[in-house]
């Protein structure tokens, strides 16, 4: 299996992607192609003393920044690292691709180059979030801001498949994010989608509220990309603030520092459960081949987790399951 990595994308590129690649090939039975400035990447790999043959390189002399218009940049910058990576994936020179760079550019490359699965109206970003009951999926987390009910039903179906295949969740529960639990609550999109999800093949439990996100009420939480991205950024910000406040409490004086020593095991366990790095990247569900979006500030640990996630994505044949089930689902919608 070969994973293609856009090694020039993200806040910590190319150091973090290269370090992660070296760690990953030592831990997993995979090959990795690093895409970017080949001389720079080879120099970084050499710092770790890696002499094996399971890391190869593909040249890309350009990068798409966060300030560029994604679709336009993907069309015009043919030698940008994310574009080269997407073309390698499309042409069969790898089994999955991963980028920590511009989210919009990765979405555009996934749509324009890798392509959509037949029957999928819009691919969606599926982010795993920490909760009181373990990792839960938020879909869509920012790819589509203007959605129709058919989009949300497809998101639910794809999320259901991913949770079953990759996270081994039996009969995952699916909820639609709304401003109240009762049927009939929500905006027009939510109200129109509710009966369609109720009639679908997923294990739909109805509306869920914002508080249910962290309580882990549903395994798959469905919404449009605008709502999803607001939730995602709120959870990230909350995690940062909680971590900072806990640190301040335990560093207040000698007594709290002593208490911190006694509670260290529990503190570490809590931090790990709330650490996005444990969950790797966010799959873009609905493309013809596996595409993973890593967090822009990912360090080597987070990228290794994302590589492992990409490996499981390929091994569990999620794409074929989506192809089969989305077709069946669309037939139901059109009846």
mmCIF file of C-alpha atoms in Angstrom:
data_model
loop_
_atom_site.group_PDB
_atom_site.id
_atom_site.type_symbol
_atom_site.label_atom_id
_atom_site.label_comp_id
_atom_site.label_asym_id
_atom_site.label_seq_id
_atom_site.Cartn_x
_atom_site.Cartn_y
_atom_site.Cartn_z
ATOM 1 C CA UNK A 1 0.000 0.000 0.000
ATOM 2 C CA UNK A 2 1.279 3.473 -0.870
ATOM 3 C CA UNK A 3 0.167 6.721 0.808
ATOM 4 C CA UNK A 4 0.794 9.994 -1.038
ATOM 5 C CA UNK A 5 1.557 12.961 1.228
ATOM 6 C CA UNK A 6 1.478 16.633 0.259
ATOM 7 C CA UNK A 7 4.635 17.362 2.245
ATOM 8 C CA UNK A 8 4.558 21.119 1.624
ATOM 9 C CA UNK A 9 1.095 21.779 3.067
ATOM 10 C CA UNK A 10 0.435 22.847 6.661
ATOM 11 C CA UNK A 11 1.968 25.059 9.322
ATOM 12 C CA UNK A 12 4.776 22.621 10.135
ATOM 13 C CA UNK A 13 5.744 21.565 6.610
ATOM 14 C CA UNK A 14 7.964 19.975 5.515
ATOM 15 C CA UNK A 15 9.475 18.977 8.871
ATOM 16 C CA UNK A 16 6.385 17.368 10.436
ATOM 17 C CA UNK A 17 5.237 15.437 7.324
ATOM 18 C CA UNK A 18 8.753 14.092 6.762
ATOM 19 C CA UNK A 19 9.212 13.063 10.399
ATOM 20 C CA UNK A 20 5.805 11.378 10.309
ATOM 21 C CA UNK A 21 6.678 9.538 7.090
ATOM 22 C CA UNK A 22 9.862 8.131 8.641
ATOM 23 C CA UNK A 23 7.974 7.012 11.756
ATOM 24 C CA UNK A 24 5.105 5.550 9.721
ATOM 25 C CA UNK A 25 7.202 3.336 7.440
ATOM 26 C CA UNK A 26 8.933 1.978 10.526
ATOM 27 C CA UNK A 27 5.629 1.216 12.284
ATOM 28 C CA UNK A 28 3.414 0.115 9.380
ATOM 29 C CA UNK A 29 3.685 -2.097 6.317
ATOM 30 C CA UNK A 30 3.282 0.770 3.843
ATOM 31 C CA UNK A 31 5.160 2.893 1.327
ATOM 32 C CA UNK A 32 5.005 6.679 1.227
ATOM 33 C CA UNK A 33 5.486 9.179 -1.586
ATOM 34 C CA UNK A 34 6.424 12.642 -0.361
ATOM 35 C CA UNK A 35 5.373 15.404 -2.765
ATOM 36 C CA UNK A 36 7.211 18.714 -2.831
ATOM 37 C CA UNK A 37 10.715 20.180 -3.103
ATOM 38 C CA UNK A 38 12.604 16.905 -3.577
ATOM 39 C CA UNK A 39 16.020 18.161 -2.479
ATOM 40 C CA UNK A 40 14.566 19.720 0.669
ATOM 41 C CA UNK A 41 12.551 16.594 1.461
ATOM 42 C CA UNK A 42 15.530 14.273 0.962
ATOM 43 C CA UNK A 43 17.624 16.451 3.260
ATOM 44 C CA UNK A 44 14.915 16.262 5.943
ATOM 45 C CA UNK A 45 14.644 12.468 5.620
ATOM 46 C CA UNK A 46 18.436 12.149 5.921
ATOM 47 C CA UNK A 47 18.303 13.933 9.297
ATOM 48 C CA UNK A 48 16.582 10.845 10.707
ATOM 49 C CA UNK A 49 19.126 8.458 9.225
ATOM 50 C CA UNK A 50 16.509 6.633 7.176
ATOM 51 C CA UNK A 51 18.146 4.550 4.413
ATOM 52 C CA UNK A 52 15.217 2.359 3.375
ATOM 53 C CA UNK A 53 13.395 2.278 0.065
ATOM 54 C CA UNK A 54 9.847 2.715 1.265
ATOM 55 C CA UNK A 55 9.945 6.514 1.035
ATOM 56 C CA UNK A 56 9.956 7.927 -2.496
ATOM 57 C CA UNK A 57 9.578 11.449 -3.866
ATOM 58 C CA UNK A 58 7.537 13.357 -6.437
ATOM 59 C CA UNK A 59 8.570 16.845 -7.494
ATOM 60 C CA UNK A 60 6.259 19.812 -6.962
ATOM 61 C CA UNK A 61 7.816 23.271 -7.015
ATOM 62 C CA UNK A 62 4.757 25.267 -6.017
ATOM 63 C CA UNK A 63 2.396 25.512 -3.008
ATOM 64 C CA UNK A 64 -1.174 26.805 -2.709
ATOM 65 C CA UNK A 65 -1.381 29.190 0.237
ATOM 66 C CA UNK A 66 -4.376 29.744 2.507
ATOM 67 C CA UNK A 67 -4.964 33.163 0.955
ATOM 68 C CA UNK A 68 -5.600 31.926 -2.597
ATOM 69 C CA UNK A 69 -8.951 31.125 -4.204
ATOM 70 C CA UNK A 70 -8.898 27.303 -4.066
ATOM 71 C CA UNK A 71 -10.538 26.203 -7.342
ATOM 72 C CA UNK A 72 -8.725 28.867 -9.368
ATOM 73 C CA UNK A 73 -5.378 27.948 -7.798
ATOM 74 C CA UNK A 74 -5.900 24.217 -8.429
ATOM 75 C CA UNK A 75 -6.661 24.905 -12.099
ATOM 76 C CA UNK A 76 -3.767 27.311 -12.637
ATOM 77 C CA UNK A 77 -1.017 25.883 -10.414
ATOM 78 C CA UNK A 78 -0.434 22.544 -12.116
ATOM 79 C CA UNK A 79 2.830 22.032 -10.223
ATOM 80 C CA UNK A 80 1.473 22.782 -6.733
ATOM 81 C CA UNK A 81 2.098 19.980 -4.250
ATOM 82 C CA UNK A 82 -1.589 19.203 -3.563
ATOM 83 C CA UNK A 83 -2.338 19.155 -7.323
ATOM 84 C CA UNK A 84 0.570 16.816 -8.062
ATOM 85 C CA UNK A 85 -0.492 14.557 -5.172
ATOM 86 C CA UNK A 86 -4.083 14.415 -6.468
ATOM 87 C CA UNK A 87 -2.918 13.540 -9.976
ATOM 88 C CA UNK A 88 -0.710 10.769 -8.625
ATOM 89 C CA UNK A 89 -3.722 9.342 -6.787
ATOM 90 C CA UNK A 90 -5.960 9.646 -9.853
ATOM 91 C CA UNK A 91 -3.384 7.901 -12.049
ATOM 92 C CA UNK A 92 -3.011 4.951 -9.690
ATOM 93 C CA UNK A 93 0.422 5.853 -8.326
ATOM 94 C CA UNK A 94 -0.862 5.527 -4.772
ATOM 95 C CA UNK A 95 -3.816 4.223 -2.790
ATOM 96 C CA UNK A 96 -4.700 7.317 -0.722
ATOM 97 C CA UNK A 97 -3.550 10.898 -0.310
ATOM 98 C CA UNK A 98 -3.091 13.152 2.710
ATOM 99 C CA UNK A 99 -2.623 16.909 2.979
ATOM 100 C CA UNK A 100 -2.362 19.318 5.896
ATOM 101 C CA UNK A 101 -2.551 22.320 3.568
ATOM 102 C CA UNK A 102 -5.299 24.631 2.297
ATOM 103 C CA UNK A 103 -8.630 22.857 2.956
ATOM 104 C CA UNK A 104 -10.360 24.495 0.008
ATOM 105 C CA UNK A 105 -7.552 23.502 -2.342
ATOM 106 C CA UNK A 106 -7.734 19.882 -1.175
ATOM 107 C CA UNK A 107 -11.511 19.878 -1.692
ATOM 108 C CA UNK A 108 -11.091 21.355 -5.169
ATOM 109 C CA UNK A 109 -8.365 18.844 -6.036
ATOM 110 C CA UNK A 110 -10.558 16.019 -4.738
ATOM 111 C CA UNK A 111 -13.496 17.146 -6.878
ATOM 112 C CA UNK A 112 -11.738 18.327 -10.043
ATOM 113 C CA UNK A 113 -8.921 15.776 -10.220
ATOM 114 C CA UNK A 114 -9.733 12.667 -8.148
ATOM 115 C CA UNK A 115 -13.450 12.984 -8.952
ATOM 116 C CA UNK A 116 -16.703 12.067 -7.220
ATOM 117 C CA UNK A 117 -18.125 8.604 -6.765
ATOM 118 C CA UNK A 118 -20.954 8.106 -9.249
ATOM 119 C CA UNK A 119 -24.193 9.064 -7.521
ATOM 120 C CA UNK A 120 -22.591 11.301 -4.877
ATOM 121 C CA UNK A 121 -23.918 14.826 -5.231
ATOM 122 C CA UNK A 122 -21.332 16.468 -2.961
ATOM 123 C CA UNK A 123 -18.408 14.941 -1.053
ATOM 124 C CA UNK A 124 -18.265 15.940 2.622
ATOM 125 C CA UNK A 125 -15.591 16.356 5.291
ATOM 126 C CA UNK A 126 -16.094 13.828 8.074
ATOM 127 C CA UNK A 127 -14.325 14.928 11.265
ATOM 128 C CA UNK A 128 -13.968 12.748 14.340
ATOM 129 C CA UNK A 129 -14.588 14.695 17.543
ATOM 130 C CA UNK A 130 -13.913 13.670 21.153
ATOM 131 C CA UNK A 131 -16.936 13.052 23.359
ATOM 132 C CA UNK A 132 -17.848 11.544 26.713
ATOM 133 C CA UNK A 133 -18.469 8.256 24.867
ATOM 134 C CA UNK A 134 -15.429 8.217 22.602
ATOM 135 C CA UNK A 135 -14.888 9.595 19.092
ATOM 136 C CA UNK A 136 -18.001 10.597 17.156
ATOM 137 C CA UNK A 137 -18.311 11.805 13.572
ATOM 138 C CA UNK A 138 -19.365 15.300 12.500
ATOM 139 C CA UNK A 139 -20.380 15.446 8.823
ATOM 140 C CA UNK A 140 -20.211 17.860 7.005
ATOM 141 C CA UNK A 141 -17.491 19.833 8.796
ATOM 142 C CA UNK A 142 -17.020 22.574 6.240
ATOM 143 C CA UNK A 143 -17.058 21.421 2.611
ATOM 144 C CA UNK A 144 -20.624 22.471 1.724
ATOM 145 C CA UNK A 145 -22.295 25.568 3.119
ATOM 146 C CA UNK A 146 -25.473 25.491 1.011
ATOM 147 C CA UNK A 147 -27.068 22.058 1.194
ATOM 148 C CA UNK A 148 -30.266 20.335 0.142
ATOM 149 C CA UNK A 149 -31.938 17.520 2.088
ATOM 150 C CA UNK A 150 -30.565 14.964 -0.416
ATOM 151 C CA UNK A 151 -27.037 16.087 0.471
ATOM 152 C CA UNK A 152 -27.584 15.526 4.187
ATOM 153 C CA UNK A 153 -29.069 12.067 3.583
ATOM 154 C CA UNK A 154 -25.982 11.150 1.569
ATOM 155 C CA UNK A 155 -23.727 12.538 4.298
ATOM 156 C CA UNK A 156 -25.532 10.323 6.813
ATOM 157 C CA UNK A 157 -25.160 7.247 4.617
ATOM 158 C CA UNK A 158 -21.449 7.826 3.992
ATOM 159 C CA UNK A 159 -20.797 8.573 7.665
ATOM 160 C CA UNK A 160 -22.670 5.433 8.678
ATOM 161 C CA UNK A 161 -20.511 3.324 6.339
ATOM 162 C CA UNK A 162 -17.257 4.877 7.576
ATOM 163 C CA UNK A 163 -18.144 4.342 11.235
ATOM 164 C CA UNK A 164 -19.010 0.698 10.558
ATOM 165 C CA UNK A 165 -15.990 -0.068 8.390
ATOM 166 C CA UNK A 166 -13.169 1.963 9.926
ATOM 167 C CA UNK A 167 -14.213 2.472 13.554
ATOM 168 C CA UNK A 168 -15.986 -0.916 13.795
ATOM 169 C CA UNK A 169 -19.124 0.654 15.298
ATOM 170 C CA UNK A 170 -22.065 -1.739 15.148
ATOM 171 C CA UNK A 171 -25.264 -0.112 13.873
ATOM 172 C CA UNK A 172 -24.091 3.492 14.479
ATOM 173 C CA UNK A 173 -26.722 5.978 15.570
ATOM 174 C CA UNK A 174 -27.332 8.998 13.352
ATOM 175 C CA UNK A 175 -28.697 12.344 14.509
ATOM 176 C CA UNK A 176 -29.334 15.619 12.706
ATOM 177 C CA UNK A 177 -28.149 18.750 14.486
ATOM 178 C CA UNK A 178 -31.009 21.109 15.317
ATOM 179 C CA UNK A 179 -32.127 23.667 17.903
ATOM 180 C CA UNK A 180 -34.389 21.210 19.684
ATOM 181 C CA UNK A 181 -34.949 17.473 20.104
ATOM 182 C CA UNK A 182 -38.584 17.413 19.010
ATOM 183 C CA UNK A 183 -39.554 16.525 15.451
ATOM 184 C CA UNK A 184 -40.530 19.738 13.708
ATOM 185 C CA UNK A 185 -37.740 21.802 15.292
ATOM 186 C CA UNK A 186 -35.026 23.428 13.186
ATOM 187 C CA UNK A 187 -34.742 25.416 9.983
ATOM 188 C CA UNK A 188 -36.316 24.400 6.672
ATOM 189 C CA UNK A 189 -33.331 22.207 5.726
ATOM 190 C CA UNK A 190 -33.535 20.287 8.992
ATOM 191 C CA UNK A 191 -37.303 19.890 8.821
ATOM 192 C CA UNK A 192 -37.218 18.628 5.235
ATOM 193 C CA UNK A 193 -34.340 16.241 5.909
ATOM 194 C CA UNK A 194 -35.874 14.680 9.045
ATOM 195 C CA UNK A 195 -38.493 12.458 7.318
ATOM 196 C CA UNK A 196 -36.004 11.455 4.622
ATOM 197 C CA UNK A 197 -33.519 10.245 7.228
ATOM 198 C CA UNK A 198 -36.347 8.538 9.089
ATOM 199 C CA UNK A 199 -37.185 6.587 5.923
ATOM 200 C CA UNK A 200 -33.561 5.780 5.074
ATOM 201 C CA UNK A 201 -31.546 2.695 5.992
ATOM 202 C CA UNK A 202 -29.448 4.423 8.692
ATOM 203 C CA UNK A 203 -30.169 4.086 12.423
ATOM 204 C CA UNK A 204 -31.723 7.548 12.730
ATOM 205 C CA UNK A 205 -32.457 8.721 16.285
ATOM 206 C CA UNK A 206 -33.879 12.151 15.401
ATOM 207 C CA UNK A 207 -32.773 15.675 16.227
ATOM 208 C CA UNK A 208 -29.805 16.329 18.486
ATOM 209 C CA UNK A 209 -28.784 19.635 20.079
ATOM 210 C CA UNK A 210 -25.440 21.361 20.491
ATOM 211 C CA UNK A 211 -24.922 19.907 23.973
ATOM 212 C CA UNK A 212 -25.221 16.408 22.516
ATOM 213 C CA UNK A 213 -22.027 16.895 20.484
ATOM 214 C CA UNK A 214 -19.730 16.505 23.500
ATOM 215 C CA UNK A 215 -22.053 14.080 25.295
ATOM 216 C CA UNK A 216 -21.720 11.638 22.396
ATOM 217 C CA UNK A 217 -25.471 11.165 21.933
ATOM 218 C CA UNK A 218 -25.106 10.120 18.260
ATOM 219 C CA UNK A 219 -22.287 8.274 16.511
ATOM 220 C CA UNK A 220 -22.820 10.303 13.327
ATOM 221 C CA UNK A 221 -23.887 13.955 13.614
ATOM 222 C CA UNK A 222 -25.276 15.348 10.357
ATOM 223 C CA UNK A 223 -25.459 19.009 9.349
ATOM 224 C CA UNK A 224 -24.507 21.390 6.554
ATOM 225 C CA UNK A 225 -20.910 22.585 6.337
ATOM 226 C CA UNK A 226 -21.607 26.020 7.808
ATOM 227 C CA UNK A 227 -23.049 24.610 11.033
ATOM 228 C CA UNK A 228 -20.456 21.835 11.102
ATOM 229 C CA UNK A 229 -17.490 24.165 10.793
ATOM 230 C CA UNK A 230 -18.816 26.432 13.569
ATOM 231 C CA UNK A 231 -19.163 23.369 15.835
ATOM 232 C CA UNK A 232 -15.695 22.117 14.903
ATOM 233 C CA UNK A 233 -13.993 25.432 15.672
ATOM 234 C CA UNK A 234 -15.969 25.786 18.910
ATOM 235 C CA UNK A 235 -14.863 22.341 20.111
ATOM 236 C CA UNK A 236 -11.247 23.067 19.185
ATOM 237 C CA UNK A 237 -11.343 26.390 21.031
ATOM 238 C CA UNK A 238 -13.008 24.833 24.063
ATOM 239 C CA UNK A 239 -10.341 22.125 24.234
ATOM 240 C CA UNK A 240 -7.598 24.750 24.185
ATOM 241 C CA UNK A 241 -9.245 26.883 26.884
ATOM 242 C CA UNK A 242 -9.965 23.904 29.171
ATOM 243 C CA UNK A 243 -6.370 22.695 28.871
ATOM 244 C CA UNK A 244 -5.038 26.176 29.624
ATOM 245 C CA UNK A 245 -7.322 26.681 32.637
ATOM 246 C CA UNK A 246 -6.438 23.286 34.118
ATOM 247 C CA UNK A 247 -2.749 24.144 33.786
ATOM 248 C CA UNK A 248 -3.294 27.503 35.502
ATOM 249 C CA UNK A 249 -5.155 25.847 38.389
ATOM 250 C CA UNK A 250 -2.421 23.312 39.055
ATOM 251 C CA UNK A 251 0.397 25.873 38.747
ATOM 252 C CA UNK A 252 -1.208 28.294 41.207
ATOM 253 C CA UNK A 253 0.914 27.380 44.258
ATOM 254 C CA UNK A 254 2.988 24.605 45.803
ATOM 255 C CA UNK A 255 -0.087 22.771 47.098
ATOM 256 C CA UNK A 256 -1.816 22.688 43.700
ATOM 257 C CA UNK A 257 1.454 21.585 42.092
ATOM 258 C CA UNK A 258 1.631 18.693 44.534
ATOM 259 C CA UNK A 259 -1.994 17.843 43.745
ATOM 260 C CA UNK A 260 -1.112 17.875 40.050
ATOM 261 C CA UNK A 261 1.571 15.236 40.650
ATOM 262 C CA UNK A 262 -0.979 12.988 42.377
ATOM 263 C CA UNK A 263 -3.554 13.535 39.629
ATOM 264 C CA UNK A 264 -1.110 13.335 36.714
ATOM 265 C CA UNK A 265 -2.309 9.947 35.438
ATOM 266 C CA UNK A 266 -5.911 11.142 35.255
ATOM 267 C CA UNK A 267 -4.873 14.459 33.687
ATOM 268 C CA UNK A 268 -2.903 12.684 30.966
ATOM 269 C CA UNK A 269 -5.816 10.354 30.264
ATOM 270 C CA UNK A 270 -8.170 13.337 29.980
ATOM 271 C CA UNK A 271 -5.806 15.211 27.647
ATOM 272 C CA UNK A 272 -5.435 12.152 25.449
ATOM 273 C CA UNK A 273 -9.199 11.706 25.174
ATOM 274 C CA UNK A 274 -9.561 15.356 24.079
ATOM 275 C CA UNK A 275 -6.534 15.394 21.737
ATOM 276 C CA UNK A 276 -7.445 15.669 18.037
ATOM 277 C CA UNK A 277 -4.033 14.174 17.220
ATOM 278 C CA UNK A 278 -5.280 10.794 18.407
ATOM 279 C CA UNK A 279 -7.895 10.758 15.629
ATOM 280 C CA UNK A 280 -5.644 11.746 12.737
ATOM 281 C CA UNK A 281 -7.226 13.492 9.806
ATOM 282 C CA UNK A 282 -10.699 14.034 8.402
ATOM 283 C CA UNK A 283 -11.668 11.866 5.406
ATOM 284 C CA UNK A 284 -13.289 13.539 2.428
ATOM 285 C CA UNK A 285 -16.123 11.079 1.854
ATOM 286 C CA UNK A 286 -17.542 10.802 -1.638
ATOM 287 C CA UNK A 287 -14.396 10.919 -3.808
ATOM 288 C CA UNK A 288 -13.397 8.004 -6.043
ATOM 289 C CA UNK A 289 -10.262 7.325 -4.000
ATOM 290 C CA UNK A 290 -9.395 8.017 -0.338
ATOM 291 C CA UNK A 291 -8.537 11.645 0.406
ATOM 292 C CA UNK A 292 -7.636 12.706 3.958
ATOM 293 C CA UNK A 293 -7.394 16.262 5.335
ATOM 294 C CA UNK A 294 -4.969 16.660 8.214
ATOM 295 C CA UNK A 295 -5.189 19.555 10.670
ATOM 296 C CA UNK A 296 -3.125 22.533 9.503
ATOM 297 C CA UNK A 297 -1.135 22.662 12.739
ATOM 298 C CA UNK A 298 -0.522 18.894 12.868
ATOM 299 C CA UNK A 299 2.745 17.717 14.362
ATOM 300 C CA UNK A 300 4.408 14.418 13.472
ATOM 301 C CA UNK A 301 2.252 12.476 15.950
ATOM 302 C CA UNK A 302 -0.971 13.777 14.426
ATOM 303 C CA UNK A 303 0.232 13.037 10.894
ATOM 304 C CA UNK A 304 1.197 9.464 11.819
ATOM 305 C CA UNK A 305 -2.366 9.027 13.123
ATOM 306 C CA UNK A 306 -3.700 10.422 9.838
ATOM 307 C CA UNK A 307 -1.491 8.025 7.853
ATOM 308 C CA UNK A 308 -2.833 5.126 9.905
ATOM 309 C CA UNK A 309 -6.357 6.369 9.238
ATOM 310 C CA UNK A 310 -5.634 6.505 5.496
ATOM 311 C CA UNK A 311 -4.334 2.932 5.678
ATOM 312 C CA UNK A 312 -7.546 1.733 7.357
ATOM 313 C CA UNK A 313 -9.613 3.708 4.851
ATOM 314 C CA UNK A 314 -8.006 1.708 2.035
ATOM 315 C CA UNK A 315 -8.016 -1.669 3.813
ATOM 316 C CA UNK A 316 -11.697 -1.551 4.739
ATOM 317 C CA UNK A 317 -12.827 -0.792 1.175
ATOM 318 C CA UNK A 318 -15.025 2.134 2.215
ATOM 319 C CA UNK A 319 -15.177 3.465 -1.351
ATOM 320 C CA UNK A 320 -16.867 0.339 -2.739
ATOM 321 C CA UNK A 321 -19.402 0.330 0.093
ATOM 322 C CA UNK A 322 -20.275 3.971 -0.598
ATOM 323 C CA UNK A 323 -20.606 3.257 -4.330
ATOM 324 C CA UNK A 324 -23.064 0.449 -3.617
ATOM 325 C CA UNK A 325 -25.133 2.123 -0.916
ATOM 326 C CA UNK A 326 -25.318 5.620 -2.386
ATOM 327 C CA UNK A 327 -26.809 4.189 -5.581
ATOM 328 C CA UNK A 328 -29.445 2.300 -3.581
ATOM 329 C CA UNK A 329 -30.179 5.387 -1.488
ATOM 330 C CA UNK A 330 -30.588 7.661 -4.525
ATOM 331 C CA UNK A 331 -33.074 5.232 -6.039
ATOM 332 C CA UNK A 332 -35.120 5.592 -2.843
ATOM 333 C CA UNK A 333 -35.036 9.387 -3.006
ATOM 334 C CA UNK A 334 -36.136 9.495 -6.620
ATOM 335 C CA UNK A 335 -39.154 7.187 -6.128
#
